[in-house]
CSV table of C-alpha atoms in Angstrom, one decimal:
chain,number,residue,atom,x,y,z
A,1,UNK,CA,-15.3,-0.1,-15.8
A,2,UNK,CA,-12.5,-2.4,-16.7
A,3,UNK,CA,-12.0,-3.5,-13.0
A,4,UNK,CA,-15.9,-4.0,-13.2
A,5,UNK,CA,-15.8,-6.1,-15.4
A,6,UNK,CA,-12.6,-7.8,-14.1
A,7,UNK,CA,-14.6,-8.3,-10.8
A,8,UNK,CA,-17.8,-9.6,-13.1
A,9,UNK,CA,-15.7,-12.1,-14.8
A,10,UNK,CA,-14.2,-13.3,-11.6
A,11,UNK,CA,-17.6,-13.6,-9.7
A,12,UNK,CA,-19.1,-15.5,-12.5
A,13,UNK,CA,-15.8,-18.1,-12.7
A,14,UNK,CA,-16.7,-18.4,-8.9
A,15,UNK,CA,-20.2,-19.4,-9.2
A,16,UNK,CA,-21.0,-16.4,-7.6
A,17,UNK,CA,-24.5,-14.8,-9.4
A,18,UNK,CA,-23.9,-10.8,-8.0
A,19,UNK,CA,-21.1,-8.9,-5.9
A,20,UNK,CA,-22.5,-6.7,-3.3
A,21,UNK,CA,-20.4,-3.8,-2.2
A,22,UNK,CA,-20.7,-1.1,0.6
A,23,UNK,CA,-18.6,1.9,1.5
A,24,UNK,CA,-15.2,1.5,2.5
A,25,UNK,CA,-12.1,0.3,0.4
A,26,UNK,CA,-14.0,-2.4,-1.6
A,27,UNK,CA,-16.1,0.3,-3.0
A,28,UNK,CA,-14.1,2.9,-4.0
A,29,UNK,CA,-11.6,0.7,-6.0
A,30,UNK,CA,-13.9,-0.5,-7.9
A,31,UNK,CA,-16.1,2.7,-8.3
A,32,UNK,CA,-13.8,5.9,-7.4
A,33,UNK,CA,-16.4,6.7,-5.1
A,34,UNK,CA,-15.3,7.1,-1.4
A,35,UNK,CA,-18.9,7.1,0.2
A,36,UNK,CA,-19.7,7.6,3.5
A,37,UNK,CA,-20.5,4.9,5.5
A,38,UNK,CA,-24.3,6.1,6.9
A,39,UNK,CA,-26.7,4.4,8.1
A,40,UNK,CA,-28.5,4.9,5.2
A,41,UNK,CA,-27.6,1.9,2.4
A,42,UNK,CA,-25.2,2.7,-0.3
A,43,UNK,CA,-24.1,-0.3,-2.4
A,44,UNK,CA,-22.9,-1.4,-5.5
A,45,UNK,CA,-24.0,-4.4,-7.1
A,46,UNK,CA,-22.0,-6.0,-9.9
A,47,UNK,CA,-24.1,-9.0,-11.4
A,48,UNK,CA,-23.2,-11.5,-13.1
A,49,UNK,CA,-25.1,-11.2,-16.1
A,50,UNK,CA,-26.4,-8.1,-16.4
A,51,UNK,CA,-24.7,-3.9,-15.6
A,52,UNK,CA,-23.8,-2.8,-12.5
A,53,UNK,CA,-25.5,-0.2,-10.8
A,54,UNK,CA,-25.5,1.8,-7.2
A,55,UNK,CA,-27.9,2.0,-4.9
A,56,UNK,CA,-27.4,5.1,-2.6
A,57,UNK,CA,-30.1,7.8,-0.8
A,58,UNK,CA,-31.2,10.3,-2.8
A,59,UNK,CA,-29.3,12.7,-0.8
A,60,UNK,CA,-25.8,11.1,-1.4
A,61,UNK,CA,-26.5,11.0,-5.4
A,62,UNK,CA,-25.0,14.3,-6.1
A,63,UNK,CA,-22.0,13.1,-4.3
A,64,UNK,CA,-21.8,9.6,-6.0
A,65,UNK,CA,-22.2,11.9,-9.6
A,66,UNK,CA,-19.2,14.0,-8.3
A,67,UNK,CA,-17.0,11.0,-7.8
A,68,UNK,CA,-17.5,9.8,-11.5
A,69,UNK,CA,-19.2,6.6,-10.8
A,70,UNK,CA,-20.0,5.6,-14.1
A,71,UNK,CA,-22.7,3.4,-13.8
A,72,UNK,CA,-26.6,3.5,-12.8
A,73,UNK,CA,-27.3,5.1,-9.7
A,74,UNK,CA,-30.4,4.1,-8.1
A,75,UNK,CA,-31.5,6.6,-5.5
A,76,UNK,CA,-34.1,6.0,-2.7
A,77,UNK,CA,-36.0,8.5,-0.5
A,78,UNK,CA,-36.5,8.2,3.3
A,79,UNK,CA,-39.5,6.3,3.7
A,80,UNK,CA,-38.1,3.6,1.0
A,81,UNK,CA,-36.9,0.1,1.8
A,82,UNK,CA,-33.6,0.2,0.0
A,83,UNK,CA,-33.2,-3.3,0.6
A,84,UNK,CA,-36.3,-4.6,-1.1
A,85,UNK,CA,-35.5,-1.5,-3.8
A,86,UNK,CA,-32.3,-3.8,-4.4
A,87,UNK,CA,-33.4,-7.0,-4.1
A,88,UNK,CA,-36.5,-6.2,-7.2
A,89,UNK,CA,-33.5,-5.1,-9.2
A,90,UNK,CA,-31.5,-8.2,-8.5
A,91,UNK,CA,-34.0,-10.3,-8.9
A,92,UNK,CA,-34.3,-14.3,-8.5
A,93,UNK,CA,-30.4,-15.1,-7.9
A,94,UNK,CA,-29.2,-18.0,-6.0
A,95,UNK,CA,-25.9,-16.5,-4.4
A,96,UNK,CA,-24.3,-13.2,-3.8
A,97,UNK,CA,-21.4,-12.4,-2.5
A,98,UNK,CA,-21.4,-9.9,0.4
A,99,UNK,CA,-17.8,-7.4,1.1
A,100,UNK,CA,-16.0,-8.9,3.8
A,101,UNK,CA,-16.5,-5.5,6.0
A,102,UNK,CA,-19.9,-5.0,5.5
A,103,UNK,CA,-22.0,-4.1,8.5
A,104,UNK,CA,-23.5,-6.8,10.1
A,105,UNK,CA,-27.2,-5.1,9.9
A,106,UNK,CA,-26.8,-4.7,5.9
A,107,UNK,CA,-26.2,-8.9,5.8
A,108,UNK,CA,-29.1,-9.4,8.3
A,109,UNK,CA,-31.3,-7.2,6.6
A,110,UNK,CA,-30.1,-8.6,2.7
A,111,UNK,CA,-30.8,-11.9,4.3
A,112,UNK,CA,-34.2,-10.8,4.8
A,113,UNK,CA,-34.9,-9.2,1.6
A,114,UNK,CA,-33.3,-12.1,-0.4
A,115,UNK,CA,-34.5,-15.2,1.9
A,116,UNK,CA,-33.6,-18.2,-0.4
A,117,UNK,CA,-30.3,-16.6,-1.9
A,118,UNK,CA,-27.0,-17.7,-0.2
A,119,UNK,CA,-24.5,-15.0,1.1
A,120,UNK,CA,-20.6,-16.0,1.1
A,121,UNK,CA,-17.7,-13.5,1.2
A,122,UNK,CA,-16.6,-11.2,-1.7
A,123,UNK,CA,-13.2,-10.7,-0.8
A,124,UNK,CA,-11.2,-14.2,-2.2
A,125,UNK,CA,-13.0,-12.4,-5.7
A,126,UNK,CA,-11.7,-9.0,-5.1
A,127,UNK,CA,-8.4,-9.3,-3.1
A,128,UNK,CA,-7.4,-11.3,-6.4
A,129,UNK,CA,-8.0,-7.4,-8.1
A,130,UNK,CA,-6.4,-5.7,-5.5
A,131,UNK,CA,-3.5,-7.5,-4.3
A,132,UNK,CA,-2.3,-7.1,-7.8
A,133,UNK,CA,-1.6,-3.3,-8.7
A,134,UNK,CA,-1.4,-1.8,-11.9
A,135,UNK,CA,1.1,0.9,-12.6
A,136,UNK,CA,-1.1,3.5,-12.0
A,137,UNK,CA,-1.5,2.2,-8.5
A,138,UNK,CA,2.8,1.3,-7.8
A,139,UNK,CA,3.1,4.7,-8.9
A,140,UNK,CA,0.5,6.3,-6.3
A,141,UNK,CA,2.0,4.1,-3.8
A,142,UNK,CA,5.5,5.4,-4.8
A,143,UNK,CA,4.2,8.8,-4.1
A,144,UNK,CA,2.8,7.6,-0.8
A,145,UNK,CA,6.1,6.1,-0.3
A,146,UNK,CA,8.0,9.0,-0.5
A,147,UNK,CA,5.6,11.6,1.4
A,148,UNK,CA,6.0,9.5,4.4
A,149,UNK,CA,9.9,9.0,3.9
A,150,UNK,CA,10.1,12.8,4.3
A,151,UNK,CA,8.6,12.5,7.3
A,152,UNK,CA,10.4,10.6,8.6
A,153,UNK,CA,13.8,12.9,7.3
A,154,UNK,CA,12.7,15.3,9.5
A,155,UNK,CA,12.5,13.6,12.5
A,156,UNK,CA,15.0,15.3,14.6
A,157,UNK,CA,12.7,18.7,14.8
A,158,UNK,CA,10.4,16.5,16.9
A,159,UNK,CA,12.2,13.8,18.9
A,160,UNK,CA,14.3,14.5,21.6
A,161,UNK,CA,14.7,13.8,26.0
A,162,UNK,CA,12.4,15.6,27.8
A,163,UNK,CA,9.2,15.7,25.5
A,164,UNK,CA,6.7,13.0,25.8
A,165,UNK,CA,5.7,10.1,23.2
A,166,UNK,CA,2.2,12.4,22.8
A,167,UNK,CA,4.1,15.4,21.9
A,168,UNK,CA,6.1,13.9,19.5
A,169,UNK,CA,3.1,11.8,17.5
A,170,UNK,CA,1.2,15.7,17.5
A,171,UNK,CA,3.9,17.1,15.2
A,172,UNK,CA,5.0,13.6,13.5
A,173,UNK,CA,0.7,14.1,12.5
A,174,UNK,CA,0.8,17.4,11.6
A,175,UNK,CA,3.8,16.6,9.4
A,176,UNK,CA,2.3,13.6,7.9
A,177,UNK,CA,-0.2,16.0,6.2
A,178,UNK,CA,1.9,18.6,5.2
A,179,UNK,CA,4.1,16.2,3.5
A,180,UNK,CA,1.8,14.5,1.1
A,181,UNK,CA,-1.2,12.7,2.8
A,182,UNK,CA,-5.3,13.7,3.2
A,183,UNK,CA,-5.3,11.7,6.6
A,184,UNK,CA,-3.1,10.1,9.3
A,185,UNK,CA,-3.6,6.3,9.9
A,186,UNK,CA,-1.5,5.9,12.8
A,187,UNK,CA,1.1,7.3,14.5
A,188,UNK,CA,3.6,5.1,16.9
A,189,UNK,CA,5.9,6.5,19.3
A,190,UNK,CA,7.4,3.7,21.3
A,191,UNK,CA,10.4,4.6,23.8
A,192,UNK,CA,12.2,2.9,25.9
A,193,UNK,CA,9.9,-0.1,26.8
A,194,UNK,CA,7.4,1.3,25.3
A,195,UNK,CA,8.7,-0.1,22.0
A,196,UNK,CA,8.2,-3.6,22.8
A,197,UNK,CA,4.7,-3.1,22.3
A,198,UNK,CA,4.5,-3.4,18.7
A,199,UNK,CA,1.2,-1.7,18.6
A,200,UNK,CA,1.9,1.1,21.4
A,201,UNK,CA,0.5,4.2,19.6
A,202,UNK,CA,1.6,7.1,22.1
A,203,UNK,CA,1.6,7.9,25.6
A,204,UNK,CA,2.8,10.6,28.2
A,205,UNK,CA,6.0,8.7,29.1
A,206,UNK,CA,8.8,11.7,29.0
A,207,UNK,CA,11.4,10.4,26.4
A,208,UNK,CA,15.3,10.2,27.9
A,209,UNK,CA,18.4,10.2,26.8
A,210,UNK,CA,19.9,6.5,25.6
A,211,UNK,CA,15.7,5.7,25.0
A,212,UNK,CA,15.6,3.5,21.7
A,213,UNK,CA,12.2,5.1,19.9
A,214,UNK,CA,9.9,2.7,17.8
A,215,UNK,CA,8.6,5.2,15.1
A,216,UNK,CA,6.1,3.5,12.8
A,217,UNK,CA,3.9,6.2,10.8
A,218,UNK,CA,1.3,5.7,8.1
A,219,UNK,CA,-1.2,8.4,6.4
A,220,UNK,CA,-3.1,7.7,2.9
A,221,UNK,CA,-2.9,10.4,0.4
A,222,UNK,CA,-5.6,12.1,-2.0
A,223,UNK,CA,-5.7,9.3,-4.7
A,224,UNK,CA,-6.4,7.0,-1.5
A,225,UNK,CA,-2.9,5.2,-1.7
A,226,UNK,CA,-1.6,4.3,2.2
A,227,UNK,CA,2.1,5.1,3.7
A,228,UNK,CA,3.8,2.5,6.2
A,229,UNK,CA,6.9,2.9,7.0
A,230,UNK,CA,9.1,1.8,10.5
A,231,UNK,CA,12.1,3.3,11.5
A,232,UNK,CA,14.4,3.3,14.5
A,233,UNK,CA,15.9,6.2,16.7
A,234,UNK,CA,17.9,6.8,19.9
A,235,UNK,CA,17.0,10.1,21.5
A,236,UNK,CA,20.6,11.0,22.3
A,237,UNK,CA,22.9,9.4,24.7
A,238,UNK,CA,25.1,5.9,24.3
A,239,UNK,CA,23.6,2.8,22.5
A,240,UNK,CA,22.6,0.1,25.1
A,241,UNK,CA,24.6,-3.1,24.4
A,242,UNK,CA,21.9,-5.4,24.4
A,243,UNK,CA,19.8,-3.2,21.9
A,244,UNK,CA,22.8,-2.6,19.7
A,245,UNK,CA,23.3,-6.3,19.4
A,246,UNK,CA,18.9,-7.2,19.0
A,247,UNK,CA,19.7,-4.5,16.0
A,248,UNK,CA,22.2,-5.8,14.0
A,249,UNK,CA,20.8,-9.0,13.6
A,250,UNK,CA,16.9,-7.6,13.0
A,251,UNK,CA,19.1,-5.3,10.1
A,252,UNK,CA,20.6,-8.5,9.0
A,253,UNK,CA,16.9,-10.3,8.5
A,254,UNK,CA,15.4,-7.5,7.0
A,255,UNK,CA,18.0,-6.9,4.4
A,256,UNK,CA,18.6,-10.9,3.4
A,257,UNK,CA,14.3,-10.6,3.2
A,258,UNK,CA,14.3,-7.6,1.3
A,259,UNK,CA,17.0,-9.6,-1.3
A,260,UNK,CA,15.2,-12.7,-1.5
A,261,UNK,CA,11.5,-11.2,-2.3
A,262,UNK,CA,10.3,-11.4,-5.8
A,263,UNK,CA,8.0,-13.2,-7.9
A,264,UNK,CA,8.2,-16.5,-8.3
A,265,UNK,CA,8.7,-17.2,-4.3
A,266,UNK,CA,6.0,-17.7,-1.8
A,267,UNK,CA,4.7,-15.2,0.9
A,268,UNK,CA,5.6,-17.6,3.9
A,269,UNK,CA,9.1,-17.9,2.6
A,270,UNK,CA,9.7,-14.6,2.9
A,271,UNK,CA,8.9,-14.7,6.5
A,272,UNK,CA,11.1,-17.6,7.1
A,273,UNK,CA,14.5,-15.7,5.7
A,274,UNK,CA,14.2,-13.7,8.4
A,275,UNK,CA,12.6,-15.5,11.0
A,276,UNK,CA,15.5,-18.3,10.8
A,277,UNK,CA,18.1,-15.2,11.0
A,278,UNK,CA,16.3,-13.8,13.7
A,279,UNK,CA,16.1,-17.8,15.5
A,280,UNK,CA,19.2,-18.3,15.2
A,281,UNK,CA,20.7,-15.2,16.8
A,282,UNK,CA,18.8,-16.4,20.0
A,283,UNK,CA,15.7,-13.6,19.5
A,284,UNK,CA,13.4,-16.3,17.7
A,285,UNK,CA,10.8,-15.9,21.0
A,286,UNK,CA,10.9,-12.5,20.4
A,287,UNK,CA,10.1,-11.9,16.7
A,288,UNK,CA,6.2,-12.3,17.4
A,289,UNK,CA,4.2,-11.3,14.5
A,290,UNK,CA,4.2,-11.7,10.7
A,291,UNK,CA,6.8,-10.3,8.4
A,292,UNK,CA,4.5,-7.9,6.6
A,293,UNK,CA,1.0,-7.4,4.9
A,294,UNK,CA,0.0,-5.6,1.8
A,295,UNK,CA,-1.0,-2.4,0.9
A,296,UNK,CA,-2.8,-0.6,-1.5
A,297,UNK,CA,-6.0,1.1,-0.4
A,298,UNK,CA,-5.8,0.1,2.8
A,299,UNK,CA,-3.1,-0.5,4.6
A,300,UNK,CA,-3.5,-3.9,5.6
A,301,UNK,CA,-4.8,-6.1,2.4
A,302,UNK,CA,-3.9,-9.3,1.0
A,303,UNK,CA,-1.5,-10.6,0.3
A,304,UNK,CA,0.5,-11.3,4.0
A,305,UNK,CA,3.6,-12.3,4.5
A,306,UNK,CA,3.2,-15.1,7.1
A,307,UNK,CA,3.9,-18.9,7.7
A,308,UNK,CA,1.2,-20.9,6.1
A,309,UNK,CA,0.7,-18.2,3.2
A,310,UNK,CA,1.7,-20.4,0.1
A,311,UNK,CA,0.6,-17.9,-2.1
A,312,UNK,CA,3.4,-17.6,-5.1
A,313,UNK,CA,4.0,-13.5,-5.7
A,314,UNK,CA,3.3,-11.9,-8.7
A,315,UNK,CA,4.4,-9.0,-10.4
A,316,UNK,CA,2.5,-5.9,-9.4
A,317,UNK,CA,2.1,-7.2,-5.6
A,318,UNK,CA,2.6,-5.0,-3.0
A,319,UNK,CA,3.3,-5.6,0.7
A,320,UNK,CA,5.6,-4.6,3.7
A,321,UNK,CA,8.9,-5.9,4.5
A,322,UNK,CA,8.9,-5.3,8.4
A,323,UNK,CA,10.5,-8.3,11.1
A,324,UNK,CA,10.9,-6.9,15.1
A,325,UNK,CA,12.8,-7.4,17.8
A,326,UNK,CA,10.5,-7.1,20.9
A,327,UNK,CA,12.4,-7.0,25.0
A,328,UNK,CA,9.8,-7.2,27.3
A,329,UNK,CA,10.5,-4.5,30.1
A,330,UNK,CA,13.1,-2.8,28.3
A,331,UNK,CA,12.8,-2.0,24.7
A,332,UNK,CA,11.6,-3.0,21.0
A,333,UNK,CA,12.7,-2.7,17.5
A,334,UNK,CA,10.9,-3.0,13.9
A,335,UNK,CA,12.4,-2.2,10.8
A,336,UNK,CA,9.8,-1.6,7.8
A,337,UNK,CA,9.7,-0.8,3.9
A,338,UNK,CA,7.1,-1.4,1.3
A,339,UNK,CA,8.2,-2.8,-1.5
A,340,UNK,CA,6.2,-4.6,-5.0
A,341,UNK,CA,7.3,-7.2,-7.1
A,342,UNK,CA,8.4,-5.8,-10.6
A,343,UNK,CA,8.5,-8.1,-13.5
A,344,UNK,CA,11.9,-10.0,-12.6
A,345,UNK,CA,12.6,-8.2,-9.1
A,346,UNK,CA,11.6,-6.4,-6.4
A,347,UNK,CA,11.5,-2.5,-6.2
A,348,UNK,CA,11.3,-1.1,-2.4
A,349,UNK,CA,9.6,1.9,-2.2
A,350,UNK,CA,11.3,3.7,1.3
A,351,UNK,CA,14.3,5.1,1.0
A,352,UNK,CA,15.3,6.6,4.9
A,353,UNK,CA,18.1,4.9,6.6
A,354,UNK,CA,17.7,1.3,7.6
A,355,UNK,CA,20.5,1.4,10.7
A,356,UNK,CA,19.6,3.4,14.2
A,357,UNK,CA,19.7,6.6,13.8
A,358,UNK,CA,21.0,8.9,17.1
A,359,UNK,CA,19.5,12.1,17.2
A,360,UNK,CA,21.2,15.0,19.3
């Protein structure tokens, strides 16, 4: 209720008359409830000046009750038109902001039901909730933190020359869940040149020795807190020169970034203590994507570490630490933590080894 109200308050400041919220990450951090998203309409709808209340199918109302949503649940049966059902209980109100990841057939149809109300975006009102975590949240993504650090501690049971990238991500899955997390968000195995695709995800290619391996690995654990966390490998064999050198200064930018983060400084300065490192050693080409993003709920939330983010960071924000290195044709490397800002500093929550480490 208290982020409710938070999220009431905020609306209101922004001229905003009602938030409108469907399943999906919006929804449960301000509810607890993890709905499904159906075809059928489930939404919260916080407005401005009056309670908040859920509109879900009768059949899903059980399930809302379970997940200790504590406000009015208005339930509908099949042959109901849930959007006119929410638009009587809204009632005359000029503008209403819509979650950004809302299906495009709930705006249409809200449109339709509400034909003189404007629709803007809810997220610059609830990514000013979110992006700030309270310490219920650091600790959960502590937690989250460390379940995937283990992961990646065991590493060597898994990775070695002559099984494939798709063999690998299998077990590096199964372990995700053993360790800690409900699901697995992603699993990259990049070897060889593989990992020059920072997005790779896995692939048949048979792993050989003297292969760097790009392992980034993310899962998000049952009080719905995400993992991300990028680490670097050599499946046996000698260090290639030219990768040993791309390392050592990607080590140096991530560590001179991770020292330099903390409140007071801006997101896009972040990025450009290491981009400058990185520019300067003669990989600035090859650094092609932001420093990092943040995380909470989902994996990729506000706020992001980028050029052009001026935003000034705040204790209780949370968001990856992660520059790459990235050789077309012949290999990649990325080196990621997660880390929040804590009153007067910056508390990383990974823990694994930072340098390469050979396997075998």
């Amino acid at each position: 209720m208290q982020r409710l109200e938070r999220a009431r308050d905020l609306a209101g400041a922004s001229g905003i008359d009602a938030l409108l919220v469907t399943p999906g990450a919006d929804l449960r951090y301000l509810s607890g409830y993890a709905a499904k998203p159906l075809e059928r309409l489930t939404c919260l709808v916080v407005p401005v000046g009056a309670d908040p209340f859920l509109v879900a199918p009768n059949l899903e109302v059980a399930a809302a009750e379970a997940a200790g949503v504590d406000v009015e649940i208005v339930g509908w049966n099949e042959t109901d038109d849930p959007f006119a059902i929410l638009a009587a209980r809204l009632g005359d109100v000029q503008r209403i902001a819509l979650d950004d990841e809302m299906w495009a057939a709930r705006v249409l149809a809200l449109r339709a039901a509400l034909p003189s109300t404007e629709q803007v975006l809810a997220g610059p009102v609830i990514s000013q909730l979110r992006m700030r975590k309270d310490p219920a949240e650091v600790e959960a993504l502590r937690e989250a933190g460390a379940a995937i650090d283990r992961v990646h501690r065991r590493m060597a049971e898994w990775l070695r020359p002559g099984r494939t990238e798709r063999e690998v991500g299998h077990d590096i899955a199964r372990a995700i869940v053993e360790e800690g997390h409900e699901t697995v968000d992603f699993v990259i195995v990049g070897s060889g040149p593989n990992g020059a695709s920072p997005h790779h995800e896995v692939s048949d290619r048979v792993i050989e020795a003297g292969d760097p391996v790009v392992v980034d690995i993310g899962g998000t654990t049952p009080a719905g807190y995400c993992s991300d966390s990028t680490r670097n490998y050599l499946a046996g064999g000698e260090v290639p020169a030219a990768y040993a050198e791309a390392y050592a200064v990607l080590h140096e930018a991530q560590e001179a970034q991770r020292a330099y983060a903390r409140p007071g400084v801006t997101a896009e300065s972040i990025d450009r203590v290491g981009r400058d490192i990185i520019a300067d050693a003669g990989f600035g080409e090859l650094f092609i994507h932001r420093t990092g993003h943040g995380i909470g709920t989902q994996t990729h939330e506000e706020p992001y570490i980028v050029e052009g983010n001026d935003l000034v960071l705040e204790p209780g924000m949370a968001f990856s630490i992660e520059p790459g290195i990235y050789q077309p044709g012949r290999f990649g490397a990325r080196i990621e933590d997660i880390a929040v800002c804590t009153e007067d500093g910056l508390a990383v929550l990974n823990d694994t080894e930072r340098q390469l480490v050979v396997l075998g």
